[in-house]
């Protein structure tokens, strides 16, 4: 990527604030193009009216527009508030063109500029709000033309009617086509957004239990580890395995086994209530969980809550010494220290697995916290 290309990309995307996959990417791109275009137009016409036409009012109007647009350009880069900048640009377009209509009713060119507002309205404010602004501007243009051709520069009645019909019909056609286009675009984006959400759910969710799947666990674990280290949080990883589950399946059959897995998933979901808490089915009868705590003791407390709550469900299990379904849990706590930060995510998974195996070897139905040998 050359220097000019890179500079342009940084300007129109606000230093990569949005990627091309984001539904608002094109809107951000075009808003920045419009900001740049408005800056160029206002600074050019400021000089034209200052040094050539001598129309002080229009010079002042363009100068104000330039300063306001420059401020909005800077504000967008500081706040990333796309909607507020869109509202500002719409106000500039509406107010600027409305003022131009008032000053230049004596020029037929004013109606060409009037037509330019409608794309601004629909693109910046969408189908509904943009439609209101477009309608208001349409009424303003037709009313201005009526005043101009009846009071300021009177014309014969037939000419007046023909002129008003031409202006109103052509502007209405432009407005209608833009409304239809914006409606089609908005519906397409909405359908794409729904499809994207559905694909994300399908790709990250276990169909049987409704928990996140192993693929999502692999994706999110490194991210959560990095966040925990950055924010100084204690990240807890649980590896959970149903005890004697093969024997359970052999005795009751797979349909009943599926119900048992759903019960475990429900217990985990009830225990992991915060939006930041994540529960996974890693495969077969193995589950996982990622959550943060403030104190190390809280990590085991939640794991014990999952274990005892499942025990209270009293799901019959013939092989278990208690006669009911239980789980063994391995717990690995990541505290962001130098020792743990040098480990990879998969080292931590391996260590949580080691804690799980110790829980199994010590008699099952227990929580074991990983400690180095």
XYZ file of C-alpha atoms in Angstrom:
373
model
C 0.000 0.000 0.000
C 1.535 3.301 -1.129
C 1.801 6.386 1.050
C -1.105 8.224 -0.627
C -3.315 5.136 -0.575
C -2.488 4.521 3.087
C -3.193 8.157 3.962
C -6.544 8.014 2.150
C -7.493 4.743 3.880
C -6.659 6.198 7.292
C -8.811 9.263 6.581
C -11.940 7.548 5.274
C -11.902 4.744 7.877
C -10.834 6.917 10.854
C -7.588 4.964 11.234
C -9.315 1.619 10.720
C -12.069 2.217 13.294
C -14.413 -0.037 11.286
C -13.552 -2.984 9.057
C -15.171 -3.778 5.720
C -17.250 -6.500 7.393
C -19.047 -3.952 9.584
C -22.503 -2.869 8.263
C -21.635 0.774 9.007
C -18.316 0.667 7.139
C -19.661 2.131 3.879
C -21.572 4.788 5.765
C -18.429 5.823 7.646
C -16.460 5.794 4.393
C -18.938 7.993 2.547
C -19.427 10.358 5.503
C -15.701 11.023 5.470
C -15.802 11.553 1.700
C -18.695 13.972 2.215
C -16.797 15.787 4.964
C -13.804 16.175 2.668
C -16.015 17.268 -0.241
C -17.830 19.789 1.973
C -14.514 21.166 3.202
C -13.332 21.625 -0.380
C -16.618 23.189 -1.557
C -16.939 25.600 1.365
C -13.330 26.779 1.240
C -13.565 27.221 -2.552
C -16.811 29.217 -2.465
C -15.556 31.270 0.475
C -12.738 32.475 -1.773
C -15.007 32.850 -4.818
C -17.420 35.133 -2.947
C -14.586 36.957 -1.191
C -12.427 37.729 -4.235
C -14.818 37.500 -7.201
C -18.559 37.944 -6.598
C -18.238 40.137 -3.512
C -21.386 38.629 -1.958
C -20.433 38.982 1.697
C -23.368 37.010 3.087
C -22.576 33.925 0.972
C -18.891 34.260 1.793
C -19.714 34.278 5.510
C -22.095 31.327 5.083
C -19.433 29.227 3.365
C -16.796 30.218 5.922
C -19.063 29.143 8.776
C -19.747 25.885 6.929
C -16.014 25.275 6.516
C -15.239 25.826 10.207
C -18.195 23.685 11.314
C -17.272 20.858 8.924
C -13.649 20.924 10.028
C -14.827 20.692 13.646
C -17.052 17.712 12.793
C -14.142 15.983 11.038
C -11.990 16.321 14.145
C -14.886 15.333 16.437
C -15.513 12.113 14.482
C -11.892 11.083 14.953
C -12.006 11.776 18.682
C -15.449 10.390 19.586
C -16.253 7.875 16.789
C -19.861 9.098 17.161
C -21.049 8.378 13.634
C -24.711 9.206 14.249
C -23.994 12.649 15.696
C -21.730 13.596 12.791
C -24.383 12.350 10.347
C -26.922 14.604 12.071
C -24.501 17.528 11.816
C -23.880 16.949 8.102
C -27.606 16.707 7.468
C -28.157 19.995 9.304
C -25.376 21.645 7.289
C -26.848 20.371 4.015
C -30.418 21.326 4.938
C -29.552 24.723 6.384
C -26.982 25.603 3.756
C -29.155 24.720 0.782
C -32.233 26.314 2.367
C -30.266 29.533 2.862
C -29.037 29.334 -0.734
C -32.652 28.990 -1.883
C -33.553 32.202 -0.073
C -30.595 34.178 -1.425
C -30.722 32.945 -5.019
C -34.390 32.602 -5.911
C -33.571 34.687 -8.968
C -31.394 31.903 -10.419
C -32.681 28.713 -12.013
C -29.529 26.947 -10.799
C -30.974 26.983 -7.305
C -33.299 24.097 -8.204
C -30.417 21.940 -9.401
C -28.741 22.409 -6.019
C -32.052 21.697 -4.294
C -32.154 18.215 -5.819
C -28.733 17.512 -4.313
C -30.141 17.543 -0.766
C -32.269 14.403 -1.050
C -29.364 11.908 -1.295
C -27.852 13.602 1.776
C -31.063 13.191 3.767
C -31.651 9.506 3.034
C -28.037 8.432 3.227
C -27.247 10.304 6.438
C -30.468 9.770 8.397
C -32.011 6.670 6.882
C -35.386 5.919 5.396
C -37.679 7.178 8.176
C -35.941 10.279 9.581
C -34.368 11.081 6.221
C -37.818 10.871 4.660
C -39.125 13.506 7.085
C -36.273 15.880 6.259
C -36.644 15.244 2.525
C -40.373 15.943 2.749
C -39.777 19.188 4.647
C -37.174 20.308 2.124
C -39.485 19.408 -0.771
C -42.232 21.606 0.690
C -39.692 24.400 1.229
C -38.504 24.264 -2.393
C -42.009 24.231 -3.882
C -43.132 27.029 -1.556
C -40.047 29.070 -2.451
C -40.658 28.568 -6.158
C -44.288 29.622 -5.742
C -43.289 32.811 -3.915
C -40.589 33.562 -6.479
C -42.779 33.146 -9.566
C -45.810 34.932 -8.106
C -44.323 37.795 -6.060
C -40.608 38.293 -6.793
C -40.459 37.502 -10.502
C -44.090 37.106 -11.639
C -44.834 34.925 -14.653
C -48.071 34.134 -16.516
C -50.374 31.675 -14.775
C -49.864 28.927 -17.350
C -46.087 29.316 -17.072
C -46.353 29.279 -13.276
C -48.376 26.068 -13.272
C -46.085 24.392 -15.807
C -42.958 25.448 -13.887
C -44.300 24.317 -10.517
C -45.397 20.982 -11.990
C -41.952 20.424 -13.509
C -40.143 21.311 -10.288
C -42.438 19.393 -7.944
C -42.720 16.302 -10.165
C -38.998 16.001 -10.856
C -38.052 16.496 -7.198
C -40.758 14.069 -6.102
C -39.435 11.455 -8.552
C -35.895 11.859 -7.214
C -37.166 11.676 -3.650
C -39.255 8.575 -4.365
C -36.428 6.692 -6.064
C -34.045 7.489 -3.216
C -36.627 6.418 -0.638
C -37.111 3.101 -2.420
C -33.353 2.574 -2.720
C -32.784 3.349 0.960
C -35.637 1.032 1.958
C -34.160 -1.773 -0.156
C -30.673 -1.168 1.246
C -31.910 -1.076 4.852
C -33.876 -4.314 4.389
C -30.858 -6.002 2.799
C -28.601 -4.943 5.678
C -31.173 -6.168 8.189
C -31.429 -9.556 6.472
C -27.642 -9.842 6.252
C -27.337 -8.947 9.931
C -29.865 -11.633 10.890
C -28.119 -14.179 8.689
C -24.758 -13.238 10.219
C -26.165 -13.665 13.729
C -27.634 -17.037 12.804
C -24.351 -18.201 11.271
C -22.458 -17.064 14.371
C -24.877 -18.983 16.585
C -24.623 -22.102 14.442
C -20.828 -21.958 14.341
C -20.318 -21.294 18.051
C -23.138 -23.174 19.774
C -23.524 -26.818 20.706
C -26.805 -27.991 19.177
C -27.729 -30.361 22.020
C -27.102 -28.231 25.106
C -27.197 -24.675 23.781
C -23.813 -23.954 25.363
C -20.875 -22.597 23.393
C -18.900 -25.275 21.545
C -15.233 -26.274 21.474
C -14.539 -24.093 18.451
C -15.649 -20.975 20.284
C -13.706 -22.060 23.378
C -10.542 -22.244 21.268
C -11.257 -18.809 19.775
C -12.161 -16.947 22.948
C -9.671 -18.436 25.426
C -6.579 -16.527 24.183
C -8.630 -13.316 24.086
C -9.853 -13.741 27.662
C -6.355 -14.598 28.879
C -4.952 -11.447 27.286
C -7.776 -9.345 28.745
C -7.305 -10.838 32.220
C -3.595 -10.084 32.111
C -4.198 -6.538 30.844
C -6.891 -5.741 33.437
C -5.281 -7.618 36.327
C -8.245 -9.984 36.719
C -8.259 -13.547 38.010
C -9.469 -15.796 35.190
C -10.827 -19.207 36.137
C -10.956 -22.195 33.818
C -13.046 -25.243 34.659
C -12.851 -28.584 32.879
C -15.874 -30.632 33.915
C -16.490 -34.310 33.191
C -19.569 -36.398 33.981
C -18.644 -39.365 36.187
C -19.235 -42.889 34.825
C -21.073 -41.450 31.853
C -20.306 -44.347 29.519
C -21.936 -46.716 31.992
C -24.857 -44.284 32.256
C -25.331 -44.325 28.475
C -25.025 -48.109 28.316
C -27.651 -48.530 31.020
C -30.214 -45.884 30.020
C -29.473 -45.399 26.314
C -28.343 -42.359 24.393
C -31.648 -40.400 24.490
C -31.575 -40.468 28.293
C -27.866 -39.655 28.171
C -28.645 -36.571 26.107
C -31.124 -35.458 28.762
C -28.444 -35.892 31.427
C -26.067 -33.697 29.426
C -28.779 -31.049 29.140
C -29.229 -31.171 32.913
C -25.515 -30.524 33.435
C -25.682 -27.651 30.932
C -28.660 -26.114 32.755
C -26.847 -26.332 36.088
C -23.836 -24.565 34.578
C -25.988 -21.866 32.992
C -27.724 -21.196 36.320
C -24.361 -20.881 38.101
C -22.644 -18.731 35.463
C -25.076 -15.819 35.492
C -22.952 -12.837 34.486
C -22.717 -11.814 30.848
C -18.937 -12.263 31.019
C -19.242 -15.861 32.299
C -18.984 -18.445 29.515
C -20.038 -22.100 29.563
C -18.993 -24.648 26.924
C -19.610 -28.219 25.887
C -16.147 -29.317 24.816
C -17.196 -32.722 23.485
C -18.974 -35.848 24.661
C -19.558 -35.580 28.406
C -16.839 -32.948 28.884
C -17.723 -29.334 29.631
C -15.773 -26.149 30.271
C -16.259 -22.740 31.849
C -14.407 -19.417 31.857
C -15.147 -16.702 34.394
C -13.374 -14.023 36.417
C -13.269 -13.477 40.184
C -11.763 -10.916 42.529
C -10.447 -13.378 45.122
C -8.960 -16.876 44.537
C -11.361 -18.471 47.045
C -14.326 -17.383 44.919
C -13.076 -19.528 42.043
C -13.530 -22.811 43.888
C -16.784 -21.643 45.478
C -18.465 -21.355 42.090
C -17.065 -24.708 40.942
C -18.383 -26.349 44.118
C -21.738 -24.715 43.488
C -21.948 -26.411 40.085
C -20.941 -29.782 41.552
C -23.366 -29.699 44.504
C -26.244 -28.275 42.468
C -25.994 -31.172 40.013
C -25.897 -33.569 42.930
C -29.136 -32.051 44.230
C -30.783 -32.738 40.863
C -30.649 -36.420 41.881
C -30.353 -37.771 38.333
C -30.198 -41.583 38.848
C -26.848 -43.181 37.910
C -26.409 -46.905 38.699
C -22.608 -46.902 38.585
C -22.136 -43.948 40.954
C -21.456 -44.684 44.620
C -24.129 -42.107 45.473
C -26.602 -43.607 43.033
C -26.931 -40.318 41.160
C -25.132 -38.439 38.423
C -22.110 -36.428 39.555
C -19.255 -34.504 37.955
C -15.540 -34.142 38.557
C -14.038 -30.693 38.049
C -10.498 -29.495 37.378
C -9.863 -25.821 38.136
C -7.002 -23.720 36.790
C -6.655 -20.139 38.013
C -4.812 -17.617 35.837
C -3.587 -14.689 37.936
C -1.537 -12.825 35.326
C 1.724 -13.361 37.163
C 5.002 -13.753 35.288
C 4.860 -17.523 35.718
C 1.379 -17.892 34.236
C 1.761 -15.167 31.604
C 4.599 -17.134 30.008
C 2.291 -20.116 29.499
C 0.210 -20.552 26.365
C -3.557 -20.944 26.494
C -3.188 -24.618 25.688
C -0.701 -25.112 28.544
C -3.401 -23.868 30.881
C -5.980 -26.219 29.348
C -3.559 -29.101 29.832
C -3.067 -28.141 33.470
C -6.819 -27.899 34.050
C -7.076 -31.384 32.526
C -4.424 -32.612 34.963
C -6.495 -31.258 37.850
C -9.532 -33.061 36.426
C -7.634 -36.363 36.252
C -6.621 -35.932 39.893
C -10.261 -35.385 40.808
C -11.110 -38.638 39.028
C -8.279 -40.570 40.688
C -9.227 -39.260 44.133
C -12.720 -40.736 43.923
C -14.677 -38.447 41.567
C -17.451 -36.002 42.494
C -15.027 -33.324 43.650
C -13.254 -30.121 42.629
C -9.466 -30.138 42.404
C -7.451 -26.951 41.934
C -4.343 -27.318 39.793
C -1.086 -27.050 41.687
C 2.316 -27.776 40.151
C 3.854 -31.090 41.155
